[in-house]
Short mmCIF file of C-alpha atoms and ligand atoms in Angstrom, two decimals:
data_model
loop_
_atom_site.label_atom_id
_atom_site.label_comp_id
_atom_site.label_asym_id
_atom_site.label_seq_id
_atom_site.Cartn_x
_atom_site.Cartn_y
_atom_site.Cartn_z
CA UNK J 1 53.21 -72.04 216.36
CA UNK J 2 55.64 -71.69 218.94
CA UNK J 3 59.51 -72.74 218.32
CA UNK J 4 61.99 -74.20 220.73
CA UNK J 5 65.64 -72.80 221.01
CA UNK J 6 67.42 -75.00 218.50
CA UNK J 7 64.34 -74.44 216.27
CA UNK J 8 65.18 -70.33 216.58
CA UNK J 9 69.11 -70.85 216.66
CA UNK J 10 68.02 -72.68 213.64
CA UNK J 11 65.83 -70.03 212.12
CA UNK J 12 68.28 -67.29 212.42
CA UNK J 13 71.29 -69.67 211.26
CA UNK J 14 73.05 -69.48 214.50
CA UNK J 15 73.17 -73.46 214.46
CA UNK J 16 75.30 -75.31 214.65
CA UNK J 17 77.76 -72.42 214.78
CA UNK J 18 76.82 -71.60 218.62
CA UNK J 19 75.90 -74.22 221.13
CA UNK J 20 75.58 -73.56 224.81
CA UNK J 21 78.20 -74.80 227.39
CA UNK J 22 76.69 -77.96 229.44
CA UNK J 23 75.29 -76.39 232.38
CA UNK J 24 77.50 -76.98 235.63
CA UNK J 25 76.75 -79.09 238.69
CA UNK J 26 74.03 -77.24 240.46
CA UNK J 27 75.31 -75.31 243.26
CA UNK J 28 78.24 -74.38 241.07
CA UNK J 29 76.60 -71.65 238.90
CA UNK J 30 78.48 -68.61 240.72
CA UNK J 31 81.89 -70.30 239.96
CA UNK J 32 81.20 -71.02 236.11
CA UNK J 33 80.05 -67.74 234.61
CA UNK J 34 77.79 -69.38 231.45
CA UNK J 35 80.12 -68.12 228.07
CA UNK J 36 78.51 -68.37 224.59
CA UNK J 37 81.80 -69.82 222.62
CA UNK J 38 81.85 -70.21 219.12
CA UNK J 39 82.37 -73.90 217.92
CA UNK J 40 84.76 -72.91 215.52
CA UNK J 41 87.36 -71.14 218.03
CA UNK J 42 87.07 -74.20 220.65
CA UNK J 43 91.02 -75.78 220.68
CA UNK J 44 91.94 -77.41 217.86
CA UNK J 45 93.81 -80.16 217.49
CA UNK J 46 97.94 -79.16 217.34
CA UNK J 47 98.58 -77.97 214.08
CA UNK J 48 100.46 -79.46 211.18
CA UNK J 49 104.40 -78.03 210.97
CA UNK J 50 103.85 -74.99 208.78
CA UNK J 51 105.81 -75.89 205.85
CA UNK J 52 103.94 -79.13 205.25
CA UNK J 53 100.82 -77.52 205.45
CA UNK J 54 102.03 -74.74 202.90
CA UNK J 55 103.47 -77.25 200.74
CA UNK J 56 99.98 -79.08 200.08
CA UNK J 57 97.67 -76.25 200.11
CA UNK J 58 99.33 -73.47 198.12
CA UNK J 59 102.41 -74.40 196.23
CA UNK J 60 105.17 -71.60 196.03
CA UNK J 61 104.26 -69.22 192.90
CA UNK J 62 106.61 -68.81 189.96
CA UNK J 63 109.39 -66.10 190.51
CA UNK J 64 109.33 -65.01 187.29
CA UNK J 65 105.03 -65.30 187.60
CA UNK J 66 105.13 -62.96 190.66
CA UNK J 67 107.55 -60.40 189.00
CA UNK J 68 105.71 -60.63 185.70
CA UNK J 69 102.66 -59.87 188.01
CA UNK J 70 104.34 -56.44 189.74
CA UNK J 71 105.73 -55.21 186.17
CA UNK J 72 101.91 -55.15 185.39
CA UNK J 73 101.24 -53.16 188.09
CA UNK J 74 104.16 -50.70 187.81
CA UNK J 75 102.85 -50.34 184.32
CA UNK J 76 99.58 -49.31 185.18
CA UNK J 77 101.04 -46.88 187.84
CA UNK J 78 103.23 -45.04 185.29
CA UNK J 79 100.37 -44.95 182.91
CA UNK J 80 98.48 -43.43 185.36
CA UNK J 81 101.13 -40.57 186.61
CA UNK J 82 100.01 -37.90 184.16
CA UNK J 83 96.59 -37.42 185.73
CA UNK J 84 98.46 -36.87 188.61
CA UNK J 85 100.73 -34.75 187.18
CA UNK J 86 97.44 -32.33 185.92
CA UNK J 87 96.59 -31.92 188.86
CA UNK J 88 99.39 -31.54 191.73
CA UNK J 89 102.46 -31.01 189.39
CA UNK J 90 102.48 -27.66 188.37
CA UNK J 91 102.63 -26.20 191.80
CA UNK J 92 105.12 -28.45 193.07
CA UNK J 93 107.38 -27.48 190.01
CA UNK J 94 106.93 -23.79 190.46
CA UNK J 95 108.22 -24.33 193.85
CA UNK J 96 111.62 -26.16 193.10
CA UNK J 97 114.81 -25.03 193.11
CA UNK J 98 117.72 -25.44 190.63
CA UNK J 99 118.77 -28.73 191.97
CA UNK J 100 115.34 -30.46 193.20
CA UNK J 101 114.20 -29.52 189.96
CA UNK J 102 117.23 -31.03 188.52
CA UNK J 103 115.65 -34.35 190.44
CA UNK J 104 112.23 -33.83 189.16
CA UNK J 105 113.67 -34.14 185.86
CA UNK J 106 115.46 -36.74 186.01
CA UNK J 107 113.10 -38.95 187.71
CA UNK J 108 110.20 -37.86 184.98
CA UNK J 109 107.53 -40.53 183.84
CA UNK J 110 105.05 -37.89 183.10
CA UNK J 111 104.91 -38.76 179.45
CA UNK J 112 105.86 -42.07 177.09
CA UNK J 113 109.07 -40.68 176.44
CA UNK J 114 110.33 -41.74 179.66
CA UNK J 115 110.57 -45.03 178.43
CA UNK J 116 112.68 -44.75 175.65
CA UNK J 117 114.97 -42.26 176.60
CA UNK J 118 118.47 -43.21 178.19
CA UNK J 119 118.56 -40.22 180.37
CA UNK J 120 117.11 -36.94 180.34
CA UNK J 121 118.57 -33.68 179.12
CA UNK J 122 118.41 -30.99 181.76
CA UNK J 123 120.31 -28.14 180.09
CA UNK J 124 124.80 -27.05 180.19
CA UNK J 125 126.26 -23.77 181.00
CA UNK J 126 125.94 -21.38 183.67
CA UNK J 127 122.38 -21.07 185.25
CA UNK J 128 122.79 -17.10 186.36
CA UNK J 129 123.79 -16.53 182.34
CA UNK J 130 121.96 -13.36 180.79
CA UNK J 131 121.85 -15.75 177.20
CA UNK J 132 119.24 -18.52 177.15
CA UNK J 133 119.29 -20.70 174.10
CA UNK J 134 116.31 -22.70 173.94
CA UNK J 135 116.22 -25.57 171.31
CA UNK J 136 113.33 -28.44 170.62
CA UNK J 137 114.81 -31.94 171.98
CA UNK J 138 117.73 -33.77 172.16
CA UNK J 139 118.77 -36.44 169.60
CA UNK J 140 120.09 -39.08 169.62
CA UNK J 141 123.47 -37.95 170.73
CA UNK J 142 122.25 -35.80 173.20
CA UNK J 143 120.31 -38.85 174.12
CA UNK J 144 123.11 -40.54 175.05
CA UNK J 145 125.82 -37.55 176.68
CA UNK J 146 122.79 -36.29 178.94
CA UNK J 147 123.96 -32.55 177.56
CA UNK J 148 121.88 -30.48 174.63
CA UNK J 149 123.09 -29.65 170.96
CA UNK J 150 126.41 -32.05 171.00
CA UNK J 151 125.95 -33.76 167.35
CA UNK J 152 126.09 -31.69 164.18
CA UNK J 153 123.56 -29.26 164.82
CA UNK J 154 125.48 -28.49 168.43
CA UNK J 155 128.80 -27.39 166.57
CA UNK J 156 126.85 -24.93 164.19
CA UNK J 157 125.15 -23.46 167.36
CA UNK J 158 128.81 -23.19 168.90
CA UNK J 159 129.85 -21.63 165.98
CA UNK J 160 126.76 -19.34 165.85
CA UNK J 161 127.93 -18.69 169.39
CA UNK J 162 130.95 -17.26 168.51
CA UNK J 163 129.49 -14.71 165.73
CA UNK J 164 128.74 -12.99 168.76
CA UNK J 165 131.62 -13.47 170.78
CA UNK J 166 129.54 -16.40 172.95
CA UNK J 167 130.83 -19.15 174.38
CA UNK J 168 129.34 -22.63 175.60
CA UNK J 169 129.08 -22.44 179.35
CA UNK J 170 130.07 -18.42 179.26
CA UNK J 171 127.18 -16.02 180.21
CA UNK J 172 125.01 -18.61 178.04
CA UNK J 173 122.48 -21.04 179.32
CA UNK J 174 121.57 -24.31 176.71
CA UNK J 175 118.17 -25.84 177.43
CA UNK J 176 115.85 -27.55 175.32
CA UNK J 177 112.09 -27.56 175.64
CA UNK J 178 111.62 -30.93 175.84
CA UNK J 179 113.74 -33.20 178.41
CA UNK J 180 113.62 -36.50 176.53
CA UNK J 181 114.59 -37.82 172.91
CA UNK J 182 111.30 -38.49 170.73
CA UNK J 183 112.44 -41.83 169.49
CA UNK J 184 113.41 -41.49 165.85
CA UNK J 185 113.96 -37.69 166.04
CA UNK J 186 110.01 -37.26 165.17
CA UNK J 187 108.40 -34.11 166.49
CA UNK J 188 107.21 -33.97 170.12
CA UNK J 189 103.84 -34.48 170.20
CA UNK J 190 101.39 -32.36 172.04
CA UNK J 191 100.77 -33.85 175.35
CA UNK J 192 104.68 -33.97 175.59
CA UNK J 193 105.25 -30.61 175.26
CA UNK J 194 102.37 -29.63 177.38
CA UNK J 195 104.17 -32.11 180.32
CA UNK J 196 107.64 -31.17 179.68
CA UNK J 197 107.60 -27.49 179.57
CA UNK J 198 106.74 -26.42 183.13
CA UNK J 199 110.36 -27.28 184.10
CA UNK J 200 111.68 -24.89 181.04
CA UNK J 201 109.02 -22.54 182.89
CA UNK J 202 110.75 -23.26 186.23
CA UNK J 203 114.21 -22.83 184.87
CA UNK J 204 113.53 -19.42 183.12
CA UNK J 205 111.94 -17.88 186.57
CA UNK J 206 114.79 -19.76 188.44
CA UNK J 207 117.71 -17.83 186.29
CA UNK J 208 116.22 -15.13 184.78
CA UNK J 209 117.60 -14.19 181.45
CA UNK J 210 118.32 -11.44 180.37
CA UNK J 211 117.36 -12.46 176.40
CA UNK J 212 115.98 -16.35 175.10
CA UNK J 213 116.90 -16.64 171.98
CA UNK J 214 114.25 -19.69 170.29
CA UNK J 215 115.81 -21.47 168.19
CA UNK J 216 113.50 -22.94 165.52
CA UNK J 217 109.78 -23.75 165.00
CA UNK J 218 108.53 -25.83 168.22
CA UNK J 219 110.74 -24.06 170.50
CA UNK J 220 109.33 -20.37 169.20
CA UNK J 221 105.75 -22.20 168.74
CA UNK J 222 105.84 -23.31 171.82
CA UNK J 223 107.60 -19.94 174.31
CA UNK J 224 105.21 -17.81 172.25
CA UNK J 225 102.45 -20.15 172.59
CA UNK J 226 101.37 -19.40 168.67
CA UNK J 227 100.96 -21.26 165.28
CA UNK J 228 103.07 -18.44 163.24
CA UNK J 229 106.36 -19.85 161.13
CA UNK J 230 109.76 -18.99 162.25
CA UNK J 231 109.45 -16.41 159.59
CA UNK J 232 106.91 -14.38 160.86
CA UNK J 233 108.16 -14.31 163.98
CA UNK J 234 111.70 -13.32 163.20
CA UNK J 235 112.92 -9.81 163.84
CA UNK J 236 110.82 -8.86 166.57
CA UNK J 237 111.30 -8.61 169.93
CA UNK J 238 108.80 -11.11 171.73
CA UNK J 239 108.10 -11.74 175.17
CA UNK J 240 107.99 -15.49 177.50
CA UNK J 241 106.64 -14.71 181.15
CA UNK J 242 108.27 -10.93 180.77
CA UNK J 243 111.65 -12.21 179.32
CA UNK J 244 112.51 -11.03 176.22
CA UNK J 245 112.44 -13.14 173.33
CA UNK J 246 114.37 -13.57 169.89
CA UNK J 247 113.49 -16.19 167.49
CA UNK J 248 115.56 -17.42 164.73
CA UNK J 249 116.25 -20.35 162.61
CA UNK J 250 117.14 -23.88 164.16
CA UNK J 251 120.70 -25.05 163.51
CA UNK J 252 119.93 -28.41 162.30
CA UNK J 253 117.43 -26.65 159.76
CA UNK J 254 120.31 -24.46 158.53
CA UNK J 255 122.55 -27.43 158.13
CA UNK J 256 120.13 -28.49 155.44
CA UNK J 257 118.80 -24.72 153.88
CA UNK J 258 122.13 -22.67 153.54
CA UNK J 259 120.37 -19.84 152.05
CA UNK J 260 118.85 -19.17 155.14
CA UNK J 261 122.29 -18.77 157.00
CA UNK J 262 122.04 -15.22 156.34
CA UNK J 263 118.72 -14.82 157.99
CA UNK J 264 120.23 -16.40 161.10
CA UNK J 265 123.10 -14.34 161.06
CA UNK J 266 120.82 -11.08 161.03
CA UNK J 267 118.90 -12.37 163.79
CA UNK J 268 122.20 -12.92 165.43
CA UNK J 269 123.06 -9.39 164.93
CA UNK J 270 119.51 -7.94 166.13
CA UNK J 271 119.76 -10.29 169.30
CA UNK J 272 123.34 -8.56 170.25
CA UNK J 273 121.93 -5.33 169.88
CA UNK J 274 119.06 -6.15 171.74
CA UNK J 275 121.02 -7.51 174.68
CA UNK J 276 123.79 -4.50 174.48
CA UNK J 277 120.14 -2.04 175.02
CA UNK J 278 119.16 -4.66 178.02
CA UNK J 279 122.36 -4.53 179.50
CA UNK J 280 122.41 -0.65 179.48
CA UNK J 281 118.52 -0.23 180.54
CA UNK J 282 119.68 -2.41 183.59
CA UNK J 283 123.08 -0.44 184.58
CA UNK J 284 120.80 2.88 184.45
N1 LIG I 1 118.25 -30.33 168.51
C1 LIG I 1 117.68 -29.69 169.53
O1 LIG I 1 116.68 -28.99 169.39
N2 LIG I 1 118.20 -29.85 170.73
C2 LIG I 1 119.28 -30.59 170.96
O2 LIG I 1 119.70 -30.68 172.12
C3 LIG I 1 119.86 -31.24 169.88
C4 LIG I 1 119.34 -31.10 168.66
#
């Protein structure tokens, strides 16, 4: 059976959407090259004024809908950074200095703490110091004065300080390993840790100390990368990335276990030795 054009145009659903011009006047061909136009882009009629048309076909969304809408997808975005942060992190980190990582820090949303946090805690004192004390996180107070070991458990570790003729901000370097405040002083978890400490990481290669001394259970757990108690590890001489560690008891723990002041103090005592040796094995 054979078909006739509209019958094909028809077939291959190319009608009505194409027609063919009306052929010119004959002799006229030459002048009127034949164009295939499509009906839907021949000149429309003039349009409506713009707002009127916008006005009946879409009315204006919500404000609060729309921004609603983008805090969803912000959300999602900050949930997502940590994958990220596996993967291209690290190296950026390891490349920073002092004050871009100072930037990184501050800007952080690798982990939930983020959120609750009112700004991060970097780390006070003098960043070429041979001493670097490293504690777990801030509180609440730290939390809120941007600078480690402030509250109760700060003026014991000033005092502890000064056993060995230390001073905040002399020769000594305050960090913690995590940046942010756990909300309700709970323990870091994991995943924290294993986002947050890269920039301790950075800052130890950035200054290197001549001694760390870890101060309590997640900061020794985590430097040494180990399980053991703060007991087992105390009163050796450890190493974090070829700097020397010392670990000894937190302050806030010895605010609450006096007995173990005494402990503290000898590890005090062992880590002033230990730097006196450091200081002379580097003059030699
Ligand atoms: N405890 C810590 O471990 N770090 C601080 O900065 C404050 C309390």
């Amino acid at each position: 059976m054979s078909l006739n054009r509209d019958d094909m145009l028809r077939e291959l659903e190319l009608l009505p959407v194409w027609k063919q011009r009306e052929l010119p006047p004959p002799g006229r061909e030459a002048a009127v090259p034949e164009v295939r136009v499509p009906v839907s882009e021949e000149p429309r009629p003039a349009p409506e004024p713009v707002l009127q048309q916008v006005a009946e076909v879409a009315p204006v969304p919500d404000a609060t809908e729309v921004i609603a809408e983008v805090e969803v997808e912000i959300e999602a975005e900050v949930k997502a950074e940590p994958a990220v942060f596996a993967e291209n992190r690290l190296e950026q980190i390891r490349h920073l200095d002092w004050q871009a990582l100072q930037a990184c820090v501050q800007s952080c949303v690798a982990c939930e703490l983020s959120v609750s946090r009112t700004q991060t805690v970097f780390g006070v004192g003098d960043p070429q110091a041979e001493w670097l004390f490293v504690g777990e996180a801030p509180g609440v107070e730290e939390d809120r004065k941007g600078e480690p070991f402030v509250g109760q458990a700060g003026k014991l570790l000033d005092n502890m300080l000064a056993a060995i003729k230390l001073k905040r901000g002399q020769n000594t370097y305050i960090a913690n390993i995590m940046k942010c405040r756990p909300p309700e002083n709970r323990d870091p978890h994991r995943k924290e840790i294993v986002q947050c400490e890269p920039f301790l990481e950075r800052q130890v290669a950035l200054m290197q100390p001549k001694l760390i001394l870890a101060l309590g259970r997640v900061a020794s757990q985590t430097l040494l990368q180990t399980d053991a108690t703060v007991a087992e590890l105390r009163g050796k001489l450890h190493s974090y990335n070829g700097v020397p560690v010392i670990v000894t008891y937190h302050p806030a723990y010895l605010l609450r276990n006096l007995a173990d002041k005494a402990k503290a103090w000898e590890d005090l005592c062992f880590a002033r030795r230990t730097m006196q040796e450091l200081q002379t094995a580097g003059e030699a």
